[in-house]
Amino acid sequence: MTEPAAVDLLDIDPDFGSDPYRAYAVLRARGPVHEIRAGEKDRFWLVVGHDACREALTDPRLSRDWARNGHLATGLEAPPPPTAPATPTCC
């Protein structure tokens, strides 16, 4: 059995950037988990649908912790930590 190719969201809906919900509906009809292609090299996994998302978010095998899962992202660097928004100064 052949694995499905990674999906480019713009192939599903060229207006994905302004209205992603049509593409999400198409993906939900195809199944709950999709490999997404972003550019030439970048790939990520997208989980759609409430039940599938809840299952993924509570599964201890899945994590966004790059230190814990660095072996999965060989050749990539961890993203920088988020910065606090600048505090506006007055007068």
CSV table of N, CA and C in Angstrom, one decimal:
chain,number,residue,atom,x,y,z
A,1,MET,N,0.8,-1.2,0.0
A,1,MET,CA,0.0,0.0,0.0
A,1,MET,C,0.9,1.2,0.0
A,2,THR,N,0.6,2.2,-0.9
A,2,THR,CA,1.4,3.4,-1.0
A,2,THR,C,0.8,4.5,-0.1
A,3,GLU,N,1.8,5.2,0.6
A,3,GLU,CA,1.4,6.3,1.5
A,3,GLU,C,0.9,7.4,0.6
A,4,PRO,N,-0.1,8.2,1.1
A,4,PRO,CA,-0.5,9.4,0.3
A,4,PRO,C,0.7,10.4,0.3
A,5,ALA,N,0.8,11.2,-0.7
A,5,ALA,CA,1.8,12.2,-0.8
A,5,ALA,C,1.4,13.4,0.1
A,6,ALA,N,2.4,14.1,0.5
A,6,ALA,CA,2.2,15.3,1.3
A,6,ALA,C,1.3,16.3,0.6
A,7,VAL,N,0.5,17.0,1.3
A,7,VAL,CA,-0.5,17.9,0.7
A,7,VAL,C,0.0,19.3,0.8
A,8,ASP,N,-0.2,20.1,-0.3
A,8,ASP,CA,0.1,21.5,-0.3
A,8,ASP,C,-1.3,22.2,-0.1
A,9,LEU,N,-1.5,22.9,0.9
A,9,LEU,CA,-2.8,23.5,1.2
A,9,LEU,C,-3.3,24.5,0.1
A,10,LEU,N,-2.3,25.1,-0.6
A,10,LEU,CA,-2.7,26.0,-1.7
A,10,LEU,C,-3.2,25.2,-2.9
A,11,ASP,N,-2.8,23.9,-3.0
A,11,ASP,CA,-3.4,23.1,-4.1
A,11,ASP,C,-4.9,22.8,-3.8
A,12,ILE,N,-5.2,22.7,-2.5
A,12,ILE,CA,-6.6,22.4,-2.2
A,12,ILE,C,-7.5,23.6,-2.4
A,13,ASP,N,-6.9,24.8,-1.9
A,13,ASP,CA,-7.7,26.0,-2.0
A,13,ASP,C,-6.7,27.2,-2.1
A,14,PRO,N,-6.6,27.8,-3.3
A,14,PRO,CA,-5.6,28.9,-3.4
A,14,PRO,C,-5.9,30.1,-2.5
A,15,ASP,N,-7.1,30.2,-1.9
A,15,ASP,CA,-7.4,31.2,-1.0
A,15,ASP,C,-7.2,30.8,0.5
A,16,PHE,N,-6.4,29.7,0.7
A,16,PHE,CA,-6.2,29.2,2.0
A,16,PHE,C,-5.8,30.3,3.0
A,17,GLY,N,-4.9,31.2,2.6
A,17,GLY,CA,-4.4,32.2,3.5
A,17,GLY,C,-5.5,33.1,4.1
A,18,SER,N,-6.5,33.4,3.3
A,18,SER,CA,-7.6,34.3,3.7
A,18,SER,C,-8.8,33.6,4.3
A,19,ASP,N,-9.0,32.3,3.9
A,19,ASP,CA,-10.1,31.5,4.4
A,19,ASP,C,-9.7,30.0,4.4
A,20,PRO,N,-9.1,29.6,5.5
A,20,PRO,CA,-8.6,28.2,5.6
A,20,PRO,C,-9.7,27.1,5.8
A,21,TYR,N,-10.9,27.5,6.1
A,21,TYR,CA,-11.9,26.6,6.5
A,21,TYR,C,-12.4,25.7,5.4
A,22,ARG,N,-12.4,26.1,4.1
A,22,ARG,CA,-12.8,25.3,3.0
A,22,ARG,C,-11.7,24.1,2.9
A,23,ALA,N,-10.5,24.5,3.0
A,23,ALA,CA,-9.4,23.4,2.9
A,23,ALA,C,-9.5,22.5,4.1
A,24,TYR,N,-9.8,23.0,5.3
A,24,TYR,CA,-10.0,22.1,6.4
A,24,TYR,C,-11.1,21.1,6.2
A,25,ALA,N,-12.2,21.6,5.6
A,25,ALA,CA,-13.3,20.7,5.3
A,25,ALA,C,-13.0,19.6,4.4
A,26,VAL,N,-12.2,19.9,3.3
A,26,VAL,CA,-11.7,18.9,2.4
A,26,VAL,C,-10.9,17.9,3.1
A,27,LEU,N,-9.9,18.4,3.9
A,27,LEU,CA,-9.1,17.4,4.7
A,27,LEU,C,-9.8,16.6,5.6
A,28,ARG,N,-10.8,17.1,6.3
A,28,ARG,CA,-11.6,16.3,7.2
A,28,ARG,C,-12.3,15.2,6.5
A,29,ALA,N,-12.8,15.5,5.3
A,29,ALA,CA,-13.5,14.4,4.5
A,29,ALA,C,-12.5,13.3,4.0
A,30,ARG,N,-11.2,13.7,3.9
A,30,ARG,CA,-10.2,12.7,3.5
A,30,ARG,C,-9.7,11.9,4.7
A,31,GLY,N,-9.8,12.4,5.9
A,31,GLY,CA,-9.3,11.7,7.0
A,31,GLY,C,-8.8,12.6,8.1
A,32,PRO,N,-8.4,12.1,9.3
A,32,PRO,CA,-8.0,13.0,10.4
A,32,PRO,C,-6.6,13.5,10.4
A,33,VAL,N,-5.6,12.8,9.8
A,33,VAL,CA,-4.2,13.2,9.9
A,33,VAL,C,-3.6,13.3,8.5
A,34,HIS,N,-2.9,14.5,8.3
A,34,HIS,CA,-2.3,14.7,7.0
A,34,HIS,C,-0.9,15.3,7.1
A,35,GLU,N,0.0,14.8,6.2
A,35,GLU,CA,1.3,15.4,6.1
A,35,GLU,C,1.1,16.6,5.2
A,36,ILE,N,1.6,17.8,5.6
A,36,ILE,CA,1.5,19.0,4.9
A,36,ILE,C,2.8,19.5,4.3
A,37,ARG,N,2.9,19.9,3.1
A,37,ARG,CA,4.1,20.4,2.4
A,37,ARG,C,4.0,21.9,2.5
A,38,ALA,N,5.1,22.5,3.0
A,38,ALA,CA,5.2,24.0,3.0
A,38,ALA,C,6.5,24.3,2.4
A,39,GLY,N,6.5,24.8,1.1
A,39,GLY,CA,7.7,25.1,0.4
A,39,GLY,C,8.4,23.8,-0.1
A,40,GLU,N,9.6,24.0,-0.4
A,40,GLU,CA,10.4,22.9,-1.0
A,40,GLU,C,10.7,21.8,0.0
A,41,LYS,N,11.1,22.1,1.2
A,41,LYS,CA,11.6,21.1,2.1
A,41,LYS,C,10.8,20.9,3.3
A,42,ASP,N,10.0,21.9,3.8
A,42,ASP,CA,9.3,21.9,5.0
A,42,ASP,C,8.1,21.0,5.0
A,43,ARG,N,8.0,20.1,6.0
A,43,ARG,CA,6.8,19.2,6.1
A,43,ARG,C,6.4,19.3,7.6
A,44,PHE,N,5.0,19.2,7.8
A,44,PHE,CA,4.5,19.1,9.1
A,44,PHE,C,3.3,18.3,9.1
A,45,TRP,N,2.8,17.9,10.2
A,45,TRP,CA,1.6,17.1,10.3
A,45,TRP,C,0.4,18.0,10.8
A,46,LEU,N,-0.7,17.8,10.2
A,46,LEU,CA,-1.9,18.5,10.5
A,46,LEU,C,-3.0,17.6,10.9
A,47,VAL,N,-3.6,17.7,12.1
A,47,VAL,CA,-4.7,16.9,12.6
A,47,VAL,C,-5.9,17.7,12.5
A,48,VAL,N,-7.0,17.2,11.9
A,48,VAL,CA,-8.3,17.9,11.7
A,48,VAL,C,-9.4,17.1,12.4
A,49,GLY,N,-10.4,17.8,12.9
A,49,GLY,CA,-11.5,17.2,13.5
A,49,GLY,C,-11.3,17.1,15.0
A,50,HIS,N,-12.4,17.4,15.7
A,50,HIS,CA,-12.4,17.5,17.2
A,50,HIS,C,-11.9,16.3,17.9
A,51,ASP,N,-12.4,15.1,17.5
A,51,ASP,CA,-12.0,13.9,18.2
A,51,ASP,C,-10.6,13.5,18.0
A,52,ALA,N,-10.1,13.7,16.7
A,52,ALA,CA,-8.7,13.4,16.4
A,52,ALA,C,-7.8,14.3,17.1
A,53,CYS,N,-8.1,15.6,17.2
A,53,CYS,CA,-7.3,16.6,17.9
A,53,CYS,C,-7.2,16.3,19.4
A,54,ARG,N,-8.4,16.0,20.0
A,54,ARG,CA,-8.3,15.7,21.4
A,54,ARG,C,-7.4,14.5,21.7
A,55,GLU,N,-7.5,13.5,20.8
A,55,GLU,CA,-6.7,12.3,21.0
A,55,GLU,C,-5.2,12.6,20.9
A,56,ALA,N,-4.9,13.4,19.8
A,56,ALA,CA,-3.5,13.8,19.6
A,56,ALA,C,-3.0,14.7,20.8
A,57,LEU,N,-3.8,15.6,21.3
A,57,LEU,CA,-3.3,16.5,22.3
A,57,LEU,C,-3.1,15.8,23.7
A,58,THR,N,-3.8,14.7,23.9
A,58,THR,CA,-3.7,13.9,25.1
A,58,THR,C,-2.8,12.7,25.0
A,59,ASP,N,-2.2,12.5,23.8
A,59,ASP,CA,-1.3,11.4,23.6
A,59,ASP,C,0.1,11.7,24.1
A,60,PRO,N,0.6,11.0,25.1
A,60,PRO,CA,1.9,11.4,25.7
A,60,PRO,C,3.1,11.1,24.7
A,61,ARG,N,2.9,10.4,23.6
A,61,ARG,CA,3.9,10.1,22.7
A,61,ARG,C,4.2,11.3,21.8
A,62,LEU,N,3.2,12.3,21.7
A,62,LEU,CA,3.3,13.5,20.9
A,62,LEU,C,3.7,14.7,21.7
A,63,SER,N,4.6,15.5,21.2
A,63,SER,CA,5.1,16.7,22.0
A,63,SER,C,5.6,17.7,21.0
A,64,ARG,N,5.5,19.0,21.4
A,64,ARG,CA,6.1,20.1,20.7
A,64,ARG,C,7.4,20.4,21.3
A,65,ASP,N,7.9,19.7,22.3
A,65,ASP,CA,9.1,19.9,23.0
A,65,ASP,C,10.3,19.5,22.1
A,66,TRP,N,11.0,20.4,21.4
A,66,TRP,CA,12.1,20.1,20.5
A,66,TRP,C,13.2,19.4,21.2
A,67,ALA,N,13.5,19.7,22.5
A,67,ALA,CA,14.6,19.0,23.2
A,67,ALA,C,14.2,17.6,23.3
A,68,ARG,N,13.0,17.3,23.6
A,68,ARG,CA,12.6,15.9,23.8
A,68,ARG,C,12.5,15.1,22.5
A,69,ASN,N,12.1,15.8,21.4
A,69,ASN,CA,11.9,15.2,20.1
A,69,ASN,C,12.9,15.7,19.1
A,70,GLY,N,14.0,16.1,19.5
A,70,GLY,CA,15.0,16.6,18.5
A,70,GLY,C,15.4,15.6,17.5
A,71,HIS,N,15.4,14.3,17.9
A,71,HIS,CA,15.8,13.3,17.0
A,71,HIS,C,14.9,13.2,15.8
A,72,LEU,N,13.7,13.7,16.0
A,72,LEU,CA,12.7,13.7,14.9
A,72,LEU,C,12.9,14.8,13.9
A,73,ALA,N,13.7,15.8,14.3
A,73,ALA,CA,13.9,17.0,13.4
A,73,ALA,C,15.4,17.2,13.1
A,74,THR,N,16.0,16.1,12.7
A,74,THR,CA,17.4,16.1,12.4
A,74,THR,C,17.7,17.2,11.4
A,75,GLY,N,18.7,18.0,11.7
A,75,GLY,CA,19.1,19.1,10.8
A,75,GLY,C,18.3,20.4,11.0
A,76,LEU,N,17.4,20.4,11.9
A,76,LEU,CA,16.6,21.6,12.2
A,76,LEU,C,17.0,22.2,13.5
A,77,GLU,N,16.9,23.5,13.6
A,77,GLU,CA,17.1,24.1,14.9
A,77,GLU,C,15.8,24.4,15.6
A,78,ALA,N,15.8,24.4,16.9
A,78,ALA,CA,14.6,24.7,17.7
A,78,ALA,C,14.3,26.2,17.4
A,79,PRO,N,13.0,26.5,17.3
A,79,PRO,CA,12.6,27.9,17.1
A,79,PRO,C,13.0,28.7,18.3
A,80,PRO,N,13.2,30.0,18.1
A,80,PRO,CA,13.5,30.9,19.3
A,80,PRO,C,12.4,31.0,20.2
A,81,PRO,N,12.6,31.2,21.5
A,81,PRO,CA,11.5,31.3,22.4
A,81,PRO,C,10.7,32.6,22.1
A,82,PRO,N,9.4,32.5,22.4
A,82,PRO,CA,8.6,33.7,22.1
A,82,PRO,C,9.1,34.9,23.0
A,83,THR,N,8.9,36.1,22.4
A,83,THR,CA,9.3,37.3,23.1
A,83,THR,C,8.1,38.0,23.6
A,84,ALA,N,8.2,38.7,24.7
A,84,ALA,CA,7.1,39.5,25.2
A,84,ALA,C,6.9,40.7,24.3
A,85,PRO,N,5.6,41.0,24.1
A,85,PRO,CA,5.3,42.2,23.3
A,85,PRO,C,6.0,43.5,23.9
A,86,ALA,N,6.4,44.4,23.1
A,86,ALA,CA,7.0,45.6,23.6
A,86,ALA,C,6.0,46.4,24.4
A,87,THR,N,6.4,46.9,25.6
A,87,THR,CA,5.5,47.7,26.4
A,87,THR,C,5.5,49.1,25.8
A,88,PRO,N,4.3,49.6,25.5
A,88,PRO,CA,4.3,51.0,24.9
A,88,PRO,C,4.8,52.0,26.0
A,89,THR,N,5.5,53.0,25.5
A,89,THR,CA,5.9,54.1,26.5
A,89,THR,C,5.1,55.3,26.2
A,90,CYS,N,5.0,56.0,27.2
A,90,CYS,CA,4.1,57.2,27.1
A,90,CYS,C,4.9,58.5,27.4
A,91,CYS,N,4.6,59.5,26.7
A,91,CYS,CA,5.1,60.8,26.9
A,91,CYS,C,6.6,60.9,26.9
